[in-house]
Short mmCIF file of C-alpha atoms in Angstrom, two decimals:
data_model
loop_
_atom_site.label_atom_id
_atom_site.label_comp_id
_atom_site.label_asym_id
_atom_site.label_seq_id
_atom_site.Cartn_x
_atom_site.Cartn_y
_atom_site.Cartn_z
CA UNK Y 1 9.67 7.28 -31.81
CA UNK Y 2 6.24 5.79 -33.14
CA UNK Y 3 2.96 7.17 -31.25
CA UNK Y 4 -0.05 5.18 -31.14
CA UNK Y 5 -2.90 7.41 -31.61
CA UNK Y 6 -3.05 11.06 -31.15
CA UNK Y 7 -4.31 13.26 -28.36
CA UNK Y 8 -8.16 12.78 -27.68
CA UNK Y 9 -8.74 16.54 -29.42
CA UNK Y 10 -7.43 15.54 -32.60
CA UNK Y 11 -9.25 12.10 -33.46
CA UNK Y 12 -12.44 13.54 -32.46
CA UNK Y 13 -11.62 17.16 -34.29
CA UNK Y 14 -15.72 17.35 -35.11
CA UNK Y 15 -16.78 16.45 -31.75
CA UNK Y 16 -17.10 20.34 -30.48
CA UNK Y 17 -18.67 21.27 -33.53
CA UNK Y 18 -21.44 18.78 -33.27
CA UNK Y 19 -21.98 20.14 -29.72
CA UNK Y 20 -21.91 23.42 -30.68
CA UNK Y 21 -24.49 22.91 -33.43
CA UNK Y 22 -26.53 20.49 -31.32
CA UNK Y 23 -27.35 23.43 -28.45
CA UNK Y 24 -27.82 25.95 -30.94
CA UNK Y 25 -30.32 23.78 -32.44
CA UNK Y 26 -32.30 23.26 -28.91
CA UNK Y 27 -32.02 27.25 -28.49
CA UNK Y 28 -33.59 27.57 -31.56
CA UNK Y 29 -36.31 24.79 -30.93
CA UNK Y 30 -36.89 25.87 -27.38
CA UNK Y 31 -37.88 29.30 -28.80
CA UNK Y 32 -39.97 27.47 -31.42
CA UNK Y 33 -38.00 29.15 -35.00
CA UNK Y 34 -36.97 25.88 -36.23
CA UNK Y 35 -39.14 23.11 -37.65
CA UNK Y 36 -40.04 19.73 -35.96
CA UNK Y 37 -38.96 18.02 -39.50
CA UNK Y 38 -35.67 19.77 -39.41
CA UNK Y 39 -34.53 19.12 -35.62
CA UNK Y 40 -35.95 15.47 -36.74
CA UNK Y 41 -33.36 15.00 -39.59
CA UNK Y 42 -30.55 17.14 -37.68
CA UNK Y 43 -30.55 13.99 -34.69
CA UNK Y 44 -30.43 10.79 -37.33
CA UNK Y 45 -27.78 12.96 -38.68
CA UNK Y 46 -26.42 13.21 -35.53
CA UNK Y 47 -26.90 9.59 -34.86
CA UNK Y 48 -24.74 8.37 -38.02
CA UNK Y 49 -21.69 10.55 -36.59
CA UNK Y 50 -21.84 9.47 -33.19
CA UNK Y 51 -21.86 5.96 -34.56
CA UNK Y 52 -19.06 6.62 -37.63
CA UNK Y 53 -16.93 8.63 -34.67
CA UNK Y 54 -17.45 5.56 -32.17
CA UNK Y 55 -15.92 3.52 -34.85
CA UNK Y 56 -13.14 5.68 -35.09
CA UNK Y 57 -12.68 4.98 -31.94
CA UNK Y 58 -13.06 1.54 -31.58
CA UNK Y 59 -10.75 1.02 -34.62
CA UNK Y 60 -7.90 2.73 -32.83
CA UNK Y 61 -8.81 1.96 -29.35
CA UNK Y 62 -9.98 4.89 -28.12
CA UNK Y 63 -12.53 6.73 -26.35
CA UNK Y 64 -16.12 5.49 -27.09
CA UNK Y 65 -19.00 7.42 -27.97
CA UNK Y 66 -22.09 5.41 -28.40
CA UNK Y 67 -23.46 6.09 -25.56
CA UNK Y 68 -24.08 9.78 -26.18
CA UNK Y 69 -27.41 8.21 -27.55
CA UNK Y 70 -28.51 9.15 -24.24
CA UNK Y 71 -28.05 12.32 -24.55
CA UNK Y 72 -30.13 12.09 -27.91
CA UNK Y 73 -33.08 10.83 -25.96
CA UNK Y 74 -33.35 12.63 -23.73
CA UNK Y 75 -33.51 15.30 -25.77
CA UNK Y 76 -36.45 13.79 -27.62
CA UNK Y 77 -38.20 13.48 -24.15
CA UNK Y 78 -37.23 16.96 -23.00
CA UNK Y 79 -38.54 18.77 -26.39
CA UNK Y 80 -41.59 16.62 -26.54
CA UNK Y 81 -40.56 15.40 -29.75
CA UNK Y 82 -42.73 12.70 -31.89
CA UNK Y 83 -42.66 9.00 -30.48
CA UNK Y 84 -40.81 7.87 -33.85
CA UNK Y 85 -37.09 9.84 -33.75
CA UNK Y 86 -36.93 7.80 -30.53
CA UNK Y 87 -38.06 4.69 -31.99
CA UNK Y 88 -35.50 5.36 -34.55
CA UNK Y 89 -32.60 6.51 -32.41
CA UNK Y 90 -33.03 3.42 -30.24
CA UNK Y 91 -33.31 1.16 -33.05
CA UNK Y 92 -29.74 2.66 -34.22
CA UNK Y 93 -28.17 2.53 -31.68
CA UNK Y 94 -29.44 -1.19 -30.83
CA UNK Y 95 -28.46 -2.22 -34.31
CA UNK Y 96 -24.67 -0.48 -33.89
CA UNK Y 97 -24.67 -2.47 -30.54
CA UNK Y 98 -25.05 -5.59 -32.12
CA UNK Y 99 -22.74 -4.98 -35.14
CA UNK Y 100 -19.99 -4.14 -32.18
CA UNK Y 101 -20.86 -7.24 -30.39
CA UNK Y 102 -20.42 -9.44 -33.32
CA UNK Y 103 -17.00 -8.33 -34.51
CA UNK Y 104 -15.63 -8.70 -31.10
CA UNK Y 105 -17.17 -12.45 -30.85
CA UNK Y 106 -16.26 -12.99 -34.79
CA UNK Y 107 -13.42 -11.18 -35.45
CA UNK Y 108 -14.98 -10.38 -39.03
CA UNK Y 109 -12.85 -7.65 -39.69
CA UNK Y 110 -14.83 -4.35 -38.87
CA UNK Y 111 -12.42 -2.54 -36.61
CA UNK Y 112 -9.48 -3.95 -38.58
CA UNK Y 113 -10.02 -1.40 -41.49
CA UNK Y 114 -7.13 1.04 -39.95
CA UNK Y 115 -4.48 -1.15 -39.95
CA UNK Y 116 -1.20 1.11 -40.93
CA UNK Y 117 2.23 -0.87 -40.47
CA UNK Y 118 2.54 1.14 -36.92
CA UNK Y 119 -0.54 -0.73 -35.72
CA UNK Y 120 -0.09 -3.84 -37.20
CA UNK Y 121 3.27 -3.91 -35.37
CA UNK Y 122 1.27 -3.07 -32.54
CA UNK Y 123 -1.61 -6.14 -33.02
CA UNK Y 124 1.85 -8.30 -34.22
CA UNK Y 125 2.18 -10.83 -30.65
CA UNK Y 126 1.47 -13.75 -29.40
CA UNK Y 127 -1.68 -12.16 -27.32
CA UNK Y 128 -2.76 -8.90 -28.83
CA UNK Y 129 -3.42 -6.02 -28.61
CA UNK Y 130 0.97 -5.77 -27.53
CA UNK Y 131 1.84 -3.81 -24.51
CA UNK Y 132 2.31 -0.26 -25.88
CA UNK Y 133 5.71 1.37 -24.99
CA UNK Y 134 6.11 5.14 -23.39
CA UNK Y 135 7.20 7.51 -26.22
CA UNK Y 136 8.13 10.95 -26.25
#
């Protein structure tokens, strides 16, 4: 039987790791050991794998994650971070917005990268995506 998509823990296999990583960085800032620069670089880093993993998941359907830029923010806000990460984050996340916006008006091809013989069977109807089928 042909599954579309794995469980939710498997496609996003580095999500707990960022989290992890992402509160042990705020401990650390909180208690002022780490480096405004540093904490600055760790969140655009962060920013480029929320938006690669959100494209993951629009690619196979799933579970979206841009909007964990929130989350970003308001950690800016809450550290009393410099004016620019936010700047920065928000312009990233505006410019992924757009991008998204664009394939789904143009059909250009950006979520069509993934396309494996199960999920082209799956696109392959008169009015895709094709109702998926219970499998075991």
């Amino acid at each position: 039987a042909t599954t579309y998509g794995n469980t939710l823990a498997s496609k996003y296999m580095p999500l707990p790791g960022l989290i992890s990583a992402t509160i042990l960085l705020v401990q650390l800032l909180i208690q002022r050991r780490i480096s405004t620069p540093f904490v600055e670089q760790f969140l655009y880093l962060l920013g480029v794998t929320i938006i690669l993993m959100d494209w993951l998941g629009a690619m196979q359907l799933g579970f979206r994650l841009w909007p964990i830029f929130v989350l970003l923010l308001d950690a800016v806000l809450v550290l009393n971070l410099p004016p620019r990460i936010a700047y920065v984050l928000i312009t990233m996340v505006t410019v992924w917005i757009l991008v998204v916006a664009s394939e789904f008006a143009l059909r250009w091809g950006l979520f069509d990268v993934d396309m494996t013989d199960d999920k082209a069977r799956y696109y392959n109807c008169a009015n895709p995506p094709c109702k998926r089928g219970i499998s075991a």
